[in-house]
PDB file of C-alpha atoms in Angstrom:
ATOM      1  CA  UNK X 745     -34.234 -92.468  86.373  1.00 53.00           C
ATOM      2  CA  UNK X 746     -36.685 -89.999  84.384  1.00 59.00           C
ATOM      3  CA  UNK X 747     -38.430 -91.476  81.757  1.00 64.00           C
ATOM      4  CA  UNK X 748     -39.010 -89.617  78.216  1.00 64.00           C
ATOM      5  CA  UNK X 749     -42.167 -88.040  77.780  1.00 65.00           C
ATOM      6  CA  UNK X 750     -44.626 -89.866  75.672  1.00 62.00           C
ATOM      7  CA  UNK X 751     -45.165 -88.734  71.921  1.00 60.00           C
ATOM      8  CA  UNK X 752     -47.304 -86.235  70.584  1.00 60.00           C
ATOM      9  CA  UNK X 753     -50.482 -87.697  69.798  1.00 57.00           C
ATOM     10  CA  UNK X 754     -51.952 -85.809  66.556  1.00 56.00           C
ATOM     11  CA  UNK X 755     -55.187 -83.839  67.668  1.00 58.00           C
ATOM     12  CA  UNK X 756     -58.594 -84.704  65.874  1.00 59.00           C
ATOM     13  CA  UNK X 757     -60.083 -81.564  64.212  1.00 56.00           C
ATOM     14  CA  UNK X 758     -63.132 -80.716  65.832  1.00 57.00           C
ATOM     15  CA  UNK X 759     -66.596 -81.608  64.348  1.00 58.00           C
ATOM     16  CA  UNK X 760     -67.586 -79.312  61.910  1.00 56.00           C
ATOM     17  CA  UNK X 761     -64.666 -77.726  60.221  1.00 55.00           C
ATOM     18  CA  UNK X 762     -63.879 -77.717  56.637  1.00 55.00           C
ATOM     19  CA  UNK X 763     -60.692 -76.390  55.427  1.00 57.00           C
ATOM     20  CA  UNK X 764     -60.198 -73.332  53.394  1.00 56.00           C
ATOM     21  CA  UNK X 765     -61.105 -73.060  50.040  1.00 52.00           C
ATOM     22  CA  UNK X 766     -63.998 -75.933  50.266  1.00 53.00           C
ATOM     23  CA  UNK X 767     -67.285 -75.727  49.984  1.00 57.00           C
ATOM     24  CA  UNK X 768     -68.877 -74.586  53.417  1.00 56.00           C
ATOM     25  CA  UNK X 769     -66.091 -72.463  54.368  1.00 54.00           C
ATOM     26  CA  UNK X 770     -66.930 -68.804  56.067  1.00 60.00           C
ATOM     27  CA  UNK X 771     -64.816 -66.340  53.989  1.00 60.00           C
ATOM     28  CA  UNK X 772     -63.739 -63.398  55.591  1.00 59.00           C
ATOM     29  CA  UNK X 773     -65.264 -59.954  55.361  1.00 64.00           C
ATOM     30  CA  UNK X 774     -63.605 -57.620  53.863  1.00 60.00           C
ATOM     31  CA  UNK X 775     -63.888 -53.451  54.268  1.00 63.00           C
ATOM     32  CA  UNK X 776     -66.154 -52.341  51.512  1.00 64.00           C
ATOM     33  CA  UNK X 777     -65.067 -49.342  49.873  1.00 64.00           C
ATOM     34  CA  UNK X 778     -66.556 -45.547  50.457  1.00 65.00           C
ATOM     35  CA  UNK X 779     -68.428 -43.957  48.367  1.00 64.00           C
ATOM     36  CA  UNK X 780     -66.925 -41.766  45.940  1.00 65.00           C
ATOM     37  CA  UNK X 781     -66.242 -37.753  46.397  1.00 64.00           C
ATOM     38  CA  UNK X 782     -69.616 -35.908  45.221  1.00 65.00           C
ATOM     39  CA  UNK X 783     -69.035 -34.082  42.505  1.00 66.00           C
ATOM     40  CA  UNK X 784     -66.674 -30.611  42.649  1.00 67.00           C
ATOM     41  CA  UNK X 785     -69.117 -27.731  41.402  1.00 67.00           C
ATOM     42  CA  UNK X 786     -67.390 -24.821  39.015  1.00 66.00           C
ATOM     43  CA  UNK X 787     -66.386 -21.577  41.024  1.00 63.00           C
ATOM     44  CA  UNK X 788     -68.114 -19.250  39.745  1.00 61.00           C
ATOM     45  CA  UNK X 789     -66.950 -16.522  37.460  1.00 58.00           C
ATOM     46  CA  UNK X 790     -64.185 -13.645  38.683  1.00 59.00           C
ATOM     47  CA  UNK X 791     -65.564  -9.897  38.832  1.00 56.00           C
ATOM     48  CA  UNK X 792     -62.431  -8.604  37.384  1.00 53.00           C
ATOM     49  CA  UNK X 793     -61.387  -9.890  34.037  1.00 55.00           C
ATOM     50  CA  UNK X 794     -57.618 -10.844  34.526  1.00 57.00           C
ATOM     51  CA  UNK X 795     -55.525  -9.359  32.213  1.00 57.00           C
ATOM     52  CA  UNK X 796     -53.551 -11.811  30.147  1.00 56.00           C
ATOM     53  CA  UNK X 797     -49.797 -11.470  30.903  1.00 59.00           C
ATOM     54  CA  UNK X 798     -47.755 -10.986  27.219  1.00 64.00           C
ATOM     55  CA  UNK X 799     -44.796 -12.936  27.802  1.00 64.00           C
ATOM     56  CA  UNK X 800     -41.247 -11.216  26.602  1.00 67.00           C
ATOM     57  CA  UNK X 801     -39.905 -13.985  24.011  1.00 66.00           C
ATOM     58  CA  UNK X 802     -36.331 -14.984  24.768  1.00 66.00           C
ATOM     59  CA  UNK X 803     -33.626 -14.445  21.760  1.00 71.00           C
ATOM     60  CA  UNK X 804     -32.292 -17.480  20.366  1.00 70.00           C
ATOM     61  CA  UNK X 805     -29.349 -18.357  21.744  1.00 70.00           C
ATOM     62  CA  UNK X 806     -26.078 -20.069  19.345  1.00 68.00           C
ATOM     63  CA  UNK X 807     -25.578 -23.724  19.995  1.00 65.00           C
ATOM     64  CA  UNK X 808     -22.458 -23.923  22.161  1.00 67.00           C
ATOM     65  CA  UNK X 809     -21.772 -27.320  21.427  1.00 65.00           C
ATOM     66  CA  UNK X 810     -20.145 -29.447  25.394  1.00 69.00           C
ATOM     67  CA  UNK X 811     -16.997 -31.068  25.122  1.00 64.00           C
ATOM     68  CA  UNK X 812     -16.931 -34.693  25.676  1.00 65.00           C
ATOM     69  CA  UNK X 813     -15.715 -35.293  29.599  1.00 66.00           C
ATOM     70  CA  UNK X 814     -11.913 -36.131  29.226  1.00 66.00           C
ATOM     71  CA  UNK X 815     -11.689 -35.148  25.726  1.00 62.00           C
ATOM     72  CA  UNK X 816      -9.393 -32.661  24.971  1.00 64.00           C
ATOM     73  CA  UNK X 817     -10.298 -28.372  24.513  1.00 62.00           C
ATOM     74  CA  UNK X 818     -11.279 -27.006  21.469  1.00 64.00           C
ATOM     75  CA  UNK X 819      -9.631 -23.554  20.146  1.00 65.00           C
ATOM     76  CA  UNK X 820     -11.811 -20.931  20.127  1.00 64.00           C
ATOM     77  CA  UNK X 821     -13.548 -20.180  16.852  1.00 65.00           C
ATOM     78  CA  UNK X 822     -11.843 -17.780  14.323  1.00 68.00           C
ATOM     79  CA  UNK X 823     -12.305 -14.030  14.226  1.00 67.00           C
ATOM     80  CA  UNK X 824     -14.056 -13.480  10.806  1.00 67.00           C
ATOM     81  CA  UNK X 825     -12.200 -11.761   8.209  1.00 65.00           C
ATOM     82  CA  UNK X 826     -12.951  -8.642   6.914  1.00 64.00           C
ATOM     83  CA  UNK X 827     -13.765  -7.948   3.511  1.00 62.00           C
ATOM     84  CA  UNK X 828     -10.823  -6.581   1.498  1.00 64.00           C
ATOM     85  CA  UNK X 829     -11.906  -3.369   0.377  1.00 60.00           C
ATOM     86  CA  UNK X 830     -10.890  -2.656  -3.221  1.00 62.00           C
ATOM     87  CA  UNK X 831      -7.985  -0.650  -4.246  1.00 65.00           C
ATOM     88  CA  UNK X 832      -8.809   0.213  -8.001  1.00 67.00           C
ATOM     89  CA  UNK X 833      -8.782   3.795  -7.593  1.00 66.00           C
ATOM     90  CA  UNK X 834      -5.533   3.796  -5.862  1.00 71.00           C
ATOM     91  CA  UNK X 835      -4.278   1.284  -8.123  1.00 76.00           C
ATOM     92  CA  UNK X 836      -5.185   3.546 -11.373  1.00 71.00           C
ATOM     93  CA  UNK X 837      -3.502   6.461 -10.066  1.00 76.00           C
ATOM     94  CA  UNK X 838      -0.316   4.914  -9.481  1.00 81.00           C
ATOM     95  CA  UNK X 839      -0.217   3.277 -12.830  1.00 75.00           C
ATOM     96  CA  UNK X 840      -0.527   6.811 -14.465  1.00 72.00           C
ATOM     97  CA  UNK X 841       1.848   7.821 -12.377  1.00 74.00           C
ATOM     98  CA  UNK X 842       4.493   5.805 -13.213  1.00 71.00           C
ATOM     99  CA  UNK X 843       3.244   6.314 -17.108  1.00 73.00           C
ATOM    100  CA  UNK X 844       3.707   9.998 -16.664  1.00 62.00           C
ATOM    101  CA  UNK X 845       7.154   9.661 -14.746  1.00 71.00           C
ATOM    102  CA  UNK X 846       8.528   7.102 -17.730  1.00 63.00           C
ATOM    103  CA  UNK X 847       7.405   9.897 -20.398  1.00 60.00           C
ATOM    104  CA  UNK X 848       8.956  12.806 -18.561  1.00 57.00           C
ATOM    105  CA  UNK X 849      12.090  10.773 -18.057  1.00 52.00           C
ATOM    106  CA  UNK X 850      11.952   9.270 -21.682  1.00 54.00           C
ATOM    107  CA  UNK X 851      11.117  12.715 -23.040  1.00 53.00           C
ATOM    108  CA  UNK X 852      14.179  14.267 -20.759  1.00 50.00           C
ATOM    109  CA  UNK X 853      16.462  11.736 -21.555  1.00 52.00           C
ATOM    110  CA  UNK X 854      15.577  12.517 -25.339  1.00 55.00           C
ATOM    111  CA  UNK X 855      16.223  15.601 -25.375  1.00 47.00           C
ATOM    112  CA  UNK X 856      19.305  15.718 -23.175  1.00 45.00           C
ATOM    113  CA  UNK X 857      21.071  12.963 -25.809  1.00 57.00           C
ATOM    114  CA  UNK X 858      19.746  15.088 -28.935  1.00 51.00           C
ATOM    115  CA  UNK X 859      21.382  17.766 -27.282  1.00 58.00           C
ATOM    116  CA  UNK X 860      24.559  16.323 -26.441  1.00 53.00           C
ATOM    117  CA  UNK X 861      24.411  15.268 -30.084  1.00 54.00           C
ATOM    118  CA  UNK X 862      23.720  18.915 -31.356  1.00 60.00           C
ATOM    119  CA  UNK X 863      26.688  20.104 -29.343  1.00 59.00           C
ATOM    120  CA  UNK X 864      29.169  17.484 -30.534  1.00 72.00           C
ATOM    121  CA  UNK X 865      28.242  18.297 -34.375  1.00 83.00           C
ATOM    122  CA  UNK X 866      28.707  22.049 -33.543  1.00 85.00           C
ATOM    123  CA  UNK X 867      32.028  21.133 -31.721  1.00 89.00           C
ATOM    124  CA  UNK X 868      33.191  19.000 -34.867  1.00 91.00           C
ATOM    125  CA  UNK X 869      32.472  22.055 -37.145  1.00 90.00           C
ATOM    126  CA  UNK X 870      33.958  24.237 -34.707  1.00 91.00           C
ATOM    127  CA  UNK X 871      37.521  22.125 -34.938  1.00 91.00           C
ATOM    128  CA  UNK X 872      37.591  22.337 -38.779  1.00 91.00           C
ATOM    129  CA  UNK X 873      38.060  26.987 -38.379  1.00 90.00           C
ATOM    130  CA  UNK X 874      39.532  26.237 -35.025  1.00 93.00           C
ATOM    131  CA  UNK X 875      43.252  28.198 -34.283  1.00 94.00           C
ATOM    132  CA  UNK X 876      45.520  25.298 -32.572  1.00 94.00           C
ATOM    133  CA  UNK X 877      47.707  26.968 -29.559  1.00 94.00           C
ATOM    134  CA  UNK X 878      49.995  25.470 -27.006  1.00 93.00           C
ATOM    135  CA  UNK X 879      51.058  26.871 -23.743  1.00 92.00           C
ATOM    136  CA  UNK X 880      52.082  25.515 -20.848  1.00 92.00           C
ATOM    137  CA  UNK X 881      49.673  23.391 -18.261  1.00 93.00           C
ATOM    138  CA  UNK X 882      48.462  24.941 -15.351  1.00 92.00           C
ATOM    139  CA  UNK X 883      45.523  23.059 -14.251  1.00 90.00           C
ATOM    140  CA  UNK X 884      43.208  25.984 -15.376  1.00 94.00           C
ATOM    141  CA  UNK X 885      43.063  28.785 -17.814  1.00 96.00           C
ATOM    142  CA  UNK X 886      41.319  32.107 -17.970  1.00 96.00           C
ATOM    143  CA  UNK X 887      39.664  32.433 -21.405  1.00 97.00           C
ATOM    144  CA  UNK X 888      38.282  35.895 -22.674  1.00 97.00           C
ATOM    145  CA  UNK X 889      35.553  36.438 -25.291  1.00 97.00           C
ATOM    146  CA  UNK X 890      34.665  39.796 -26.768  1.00 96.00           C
ATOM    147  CA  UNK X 891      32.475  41.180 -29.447  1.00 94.00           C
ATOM    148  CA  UNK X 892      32.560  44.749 -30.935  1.00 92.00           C
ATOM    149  CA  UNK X 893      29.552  46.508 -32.600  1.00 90.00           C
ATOM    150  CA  UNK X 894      26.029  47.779 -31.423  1.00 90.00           C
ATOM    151  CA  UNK X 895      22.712  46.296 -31.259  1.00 90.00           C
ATOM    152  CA  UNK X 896      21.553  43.021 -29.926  1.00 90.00           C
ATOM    153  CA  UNK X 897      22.219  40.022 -30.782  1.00 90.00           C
ATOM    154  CA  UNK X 898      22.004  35.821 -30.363  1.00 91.00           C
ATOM    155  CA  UNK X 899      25.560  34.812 -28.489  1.00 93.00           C
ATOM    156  CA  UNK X 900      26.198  31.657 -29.010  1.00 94.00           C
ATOM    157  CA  UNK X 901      30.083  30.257 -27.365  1.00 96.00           C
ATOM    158  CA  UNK X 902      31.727  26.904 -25.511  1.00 95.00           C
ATOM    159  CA  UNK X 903      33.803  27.450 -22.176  1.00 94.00           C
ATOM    160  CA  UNK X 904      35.696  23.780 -22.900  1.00 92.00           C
ATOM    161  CA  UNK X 905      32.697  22.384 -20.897  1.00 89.00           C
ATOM    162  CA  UNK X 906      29.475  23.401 -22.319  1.00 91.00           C
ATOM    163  CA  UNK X 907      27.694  25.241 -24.601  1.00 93.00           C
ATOM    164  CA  UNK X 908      25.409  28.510 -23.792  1.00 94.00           C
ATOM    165  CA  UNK X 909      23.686  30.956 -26.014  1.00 93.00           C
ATOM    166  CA  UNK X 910      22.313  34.280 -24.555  1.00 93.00           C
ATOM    167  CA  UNK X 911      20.809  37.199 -26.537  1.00 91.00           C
ATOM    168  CA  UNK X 912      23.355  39.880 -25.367  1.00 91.00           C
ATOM    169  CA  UNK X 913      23.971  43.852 -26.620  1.00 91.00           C
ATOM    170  CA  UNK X 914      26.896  45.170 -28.686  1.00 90.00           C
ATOM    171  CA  UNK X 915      29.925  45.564 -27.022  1.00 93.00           C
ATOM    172  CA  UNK X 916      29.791  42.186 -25.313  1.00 95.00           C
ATOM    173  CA  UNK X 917      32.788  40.700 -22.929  1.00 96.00           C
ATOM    174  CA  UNK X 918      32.371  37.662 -21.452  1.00 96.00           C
ATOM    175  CA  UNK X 919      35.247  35.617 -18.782  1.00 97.00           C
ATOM    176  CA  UNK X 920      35.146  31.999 -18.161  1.00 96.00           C
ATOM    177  CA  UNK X 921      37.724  29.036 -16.355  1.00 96.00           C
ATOM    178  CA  UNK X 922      38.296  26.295 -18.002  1.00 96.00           C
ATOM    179  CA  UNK X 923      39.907  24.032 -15.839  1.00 95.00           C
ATOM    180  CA  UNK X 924      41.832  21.235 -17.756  1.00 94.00           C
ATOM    181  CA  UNK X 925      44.682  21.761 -20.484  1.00 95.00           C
ATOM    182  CA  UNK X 926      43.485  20.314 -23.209  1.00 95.00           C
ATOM    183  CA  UNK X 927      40.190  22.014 -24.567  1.00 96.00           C
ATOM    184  CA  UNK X 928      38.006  23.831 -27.558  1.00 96.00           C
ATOM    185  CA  UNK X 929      36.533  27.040 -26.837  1.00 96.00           C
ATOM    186  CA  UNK X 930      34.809  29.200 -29.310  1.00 95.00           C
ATOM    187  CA  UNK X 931      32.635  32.319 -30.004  1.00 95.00           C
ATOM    188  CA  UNK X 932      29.755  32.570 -32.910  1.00 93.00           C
ATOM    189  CA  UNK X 933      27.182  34.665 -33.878  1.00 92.00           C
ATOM    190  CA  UNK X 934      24.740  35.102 -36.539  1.00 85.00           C
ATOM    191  CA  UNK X 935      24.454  38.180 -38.280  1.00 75.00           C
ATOM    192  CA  UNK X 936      21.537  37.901 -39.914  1.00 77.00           C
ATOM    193  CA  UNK X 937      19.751  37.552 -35.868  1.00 70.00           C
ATOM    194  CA  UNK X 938      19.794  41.691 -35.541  1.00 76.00           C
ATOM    195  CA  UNK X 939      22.396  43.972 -34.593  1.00 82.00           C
ATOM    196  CA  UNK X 940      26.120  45.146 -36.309  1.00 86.00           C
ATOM    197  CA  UNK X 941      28.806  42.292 -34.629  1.00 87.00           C
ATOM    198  CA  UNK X 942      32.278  43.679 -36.405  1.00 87.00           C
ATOM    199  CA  UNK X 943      34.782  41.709 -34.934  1.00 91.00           C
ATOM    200  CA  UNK X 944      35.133  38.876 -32.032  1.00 94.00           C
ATOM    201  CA  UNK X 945      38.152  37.830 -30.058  1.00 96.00           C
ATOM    202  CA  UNK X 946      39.317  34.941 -27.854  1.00 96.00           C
ATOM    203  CA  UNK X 947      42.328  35.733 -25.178  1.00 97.00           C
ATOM    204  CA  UNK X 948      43.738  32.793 -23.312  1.00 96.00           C
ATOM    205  CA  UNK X 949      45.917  33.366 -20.270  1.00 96.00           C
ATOM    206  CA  UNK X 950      46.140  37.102 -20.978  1.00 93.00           C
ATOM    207  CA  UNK X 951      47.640  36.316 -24.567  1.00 93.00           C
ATOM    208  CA  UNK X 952      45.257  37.165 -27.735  1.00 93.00           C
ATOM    209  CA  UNK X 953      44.795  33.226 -29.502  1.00 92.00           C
ATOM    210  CA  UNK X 954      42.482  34.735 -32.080  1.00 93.00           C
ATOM    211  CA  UNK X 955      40.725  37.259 -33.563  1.00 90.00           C
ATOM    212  CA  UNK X 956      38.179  36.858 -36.684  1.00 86.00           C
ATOM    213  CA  UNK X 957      35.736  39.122 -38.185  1.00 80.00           C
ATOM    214  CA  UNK X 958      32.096  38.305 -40.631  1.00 76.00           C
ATOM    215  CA  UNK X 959      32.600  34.850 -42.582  1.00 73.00           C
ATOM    216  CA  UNK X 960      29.245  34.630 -44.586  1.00 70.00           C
ATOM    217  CA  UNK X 961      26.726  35.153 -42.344  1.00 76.00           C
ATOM    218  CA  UNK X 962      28.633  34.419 -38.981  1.00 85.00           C
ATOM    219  CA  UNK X 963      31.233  35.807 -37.154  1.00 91.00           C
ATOM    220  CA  UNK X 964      33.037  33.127 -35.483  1.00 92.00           C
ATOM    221  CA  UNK X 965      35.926  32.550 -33.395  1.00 94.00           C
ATOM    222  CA  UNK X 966      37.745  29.356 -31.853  1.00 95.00           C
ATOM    223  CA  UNK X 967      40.387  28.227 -30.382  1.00 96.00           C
ATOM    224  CA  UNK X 968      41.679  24.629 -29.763  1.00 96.00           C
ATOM    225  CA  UNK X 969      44.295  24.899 -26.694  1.00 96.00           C
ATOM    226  CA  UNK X 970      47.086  21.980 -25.848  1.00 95.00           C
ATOM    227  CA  UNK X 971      49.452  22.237 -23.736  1.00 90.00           C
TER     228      UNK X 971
END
């Protein structure tokens, strides 16, 4: 049967020693330092001067401003708009334009209805001397004017249609169509214009309608044809 060894005894410390920290106690030596670096002296001055390097400054460049990570894209920023350039010239000239194109066409349109008037009032006093003859409807009839005498004269006559005036020379002969049945034609000239005008005469379909000589100062023919 072994037998358990015997305890530890707890050892004395030896004569002498004082724990650390007390009064008596070696403290431990510690590396001193080295002495500092001696003092760097200045190189001493280049025998070139350097040249001092102008730097290129950089141009400014816009703020681009980063999207947020995750957020969505921006659209790109809009084109700038041009200046409108101004049109007052071009407006001016069309306004007097149009100005000038309303006067000619009220000015045209003036006379053309003052016309039209003159030629109904001559019409009217035409119908009051007018010979009436009837003949037979044909769709269109040959009408024949004539004037005898010498000289020149103002020639003034209606083919049914419309009116003319011409400055013609004694004997005058003049043919016209006037295609409906139912119409006033007529001869006149004034006297007192120039020229010796004896007689006029008005032939309708080959047949003489009328024939009429000086009445004051006119000679004047006319004919009002039905069929």
């Amino acid at each position: 049967m072994t037998m358990p060894p015997p305890p530890e005894t707890p050892q004395e410390p030896p004569t002498g020693w004082t724990p650390p920290g007390q009064p008596g106690y070696p403290q431990p030596q510690y590396p001193v330092a080295p002495p500092p670096f001696p003092p760097q002296q200045p190189y001493p001055p280049q025998a070139y001067p350097q040249q001092a390097q102008q730097q290129q400054p950089y141009p400014p460049q816009p703020f681009q401003p980063q999207p947020f990570p995750g957020a969505a894209p921006t659209a790109p920023p809009a084109a700038p708009v041009a200046p409108r350039k101004r049109r007052t010239g071009l407006i001016v000239t069309i306004v007097v334009v149009v100005l000038v194109l309303c006067c000619g066409v009220t000015g045209g349109g003036g006379w053309w209805a003052y016309s039209k008037y003159q030629e109904g009032a001559t019409d009217r006093e035409m119908k009051t001397v007018a010979t009436s003859v009837h003949g037979y409807p044909l769709g269109e009839h040959r009408v024949i004017f004539t004037l005898s005498g010498s000289g020149s004269v103002t020639v003034e006559y209606s083919d049914g249609t419309r009116q003319t005036s011409v400055v013609e020379g004694m004997p005058w002969r003049k043919t016209v169509v006037v295609p409906k049945d139912d119409f006033l034609v007529w001869v006149r000239v004034d006297a007192s214009s120039g020229g010796n005008v004896q007689r006029c005469t008005i032939d309708v379909d080959g047949s003489p309608a009328v024939a009429g000589g000086l009445t004051g100062s006119q000679v004047v023919c006319a004919v009002s044809f039905s069929s």
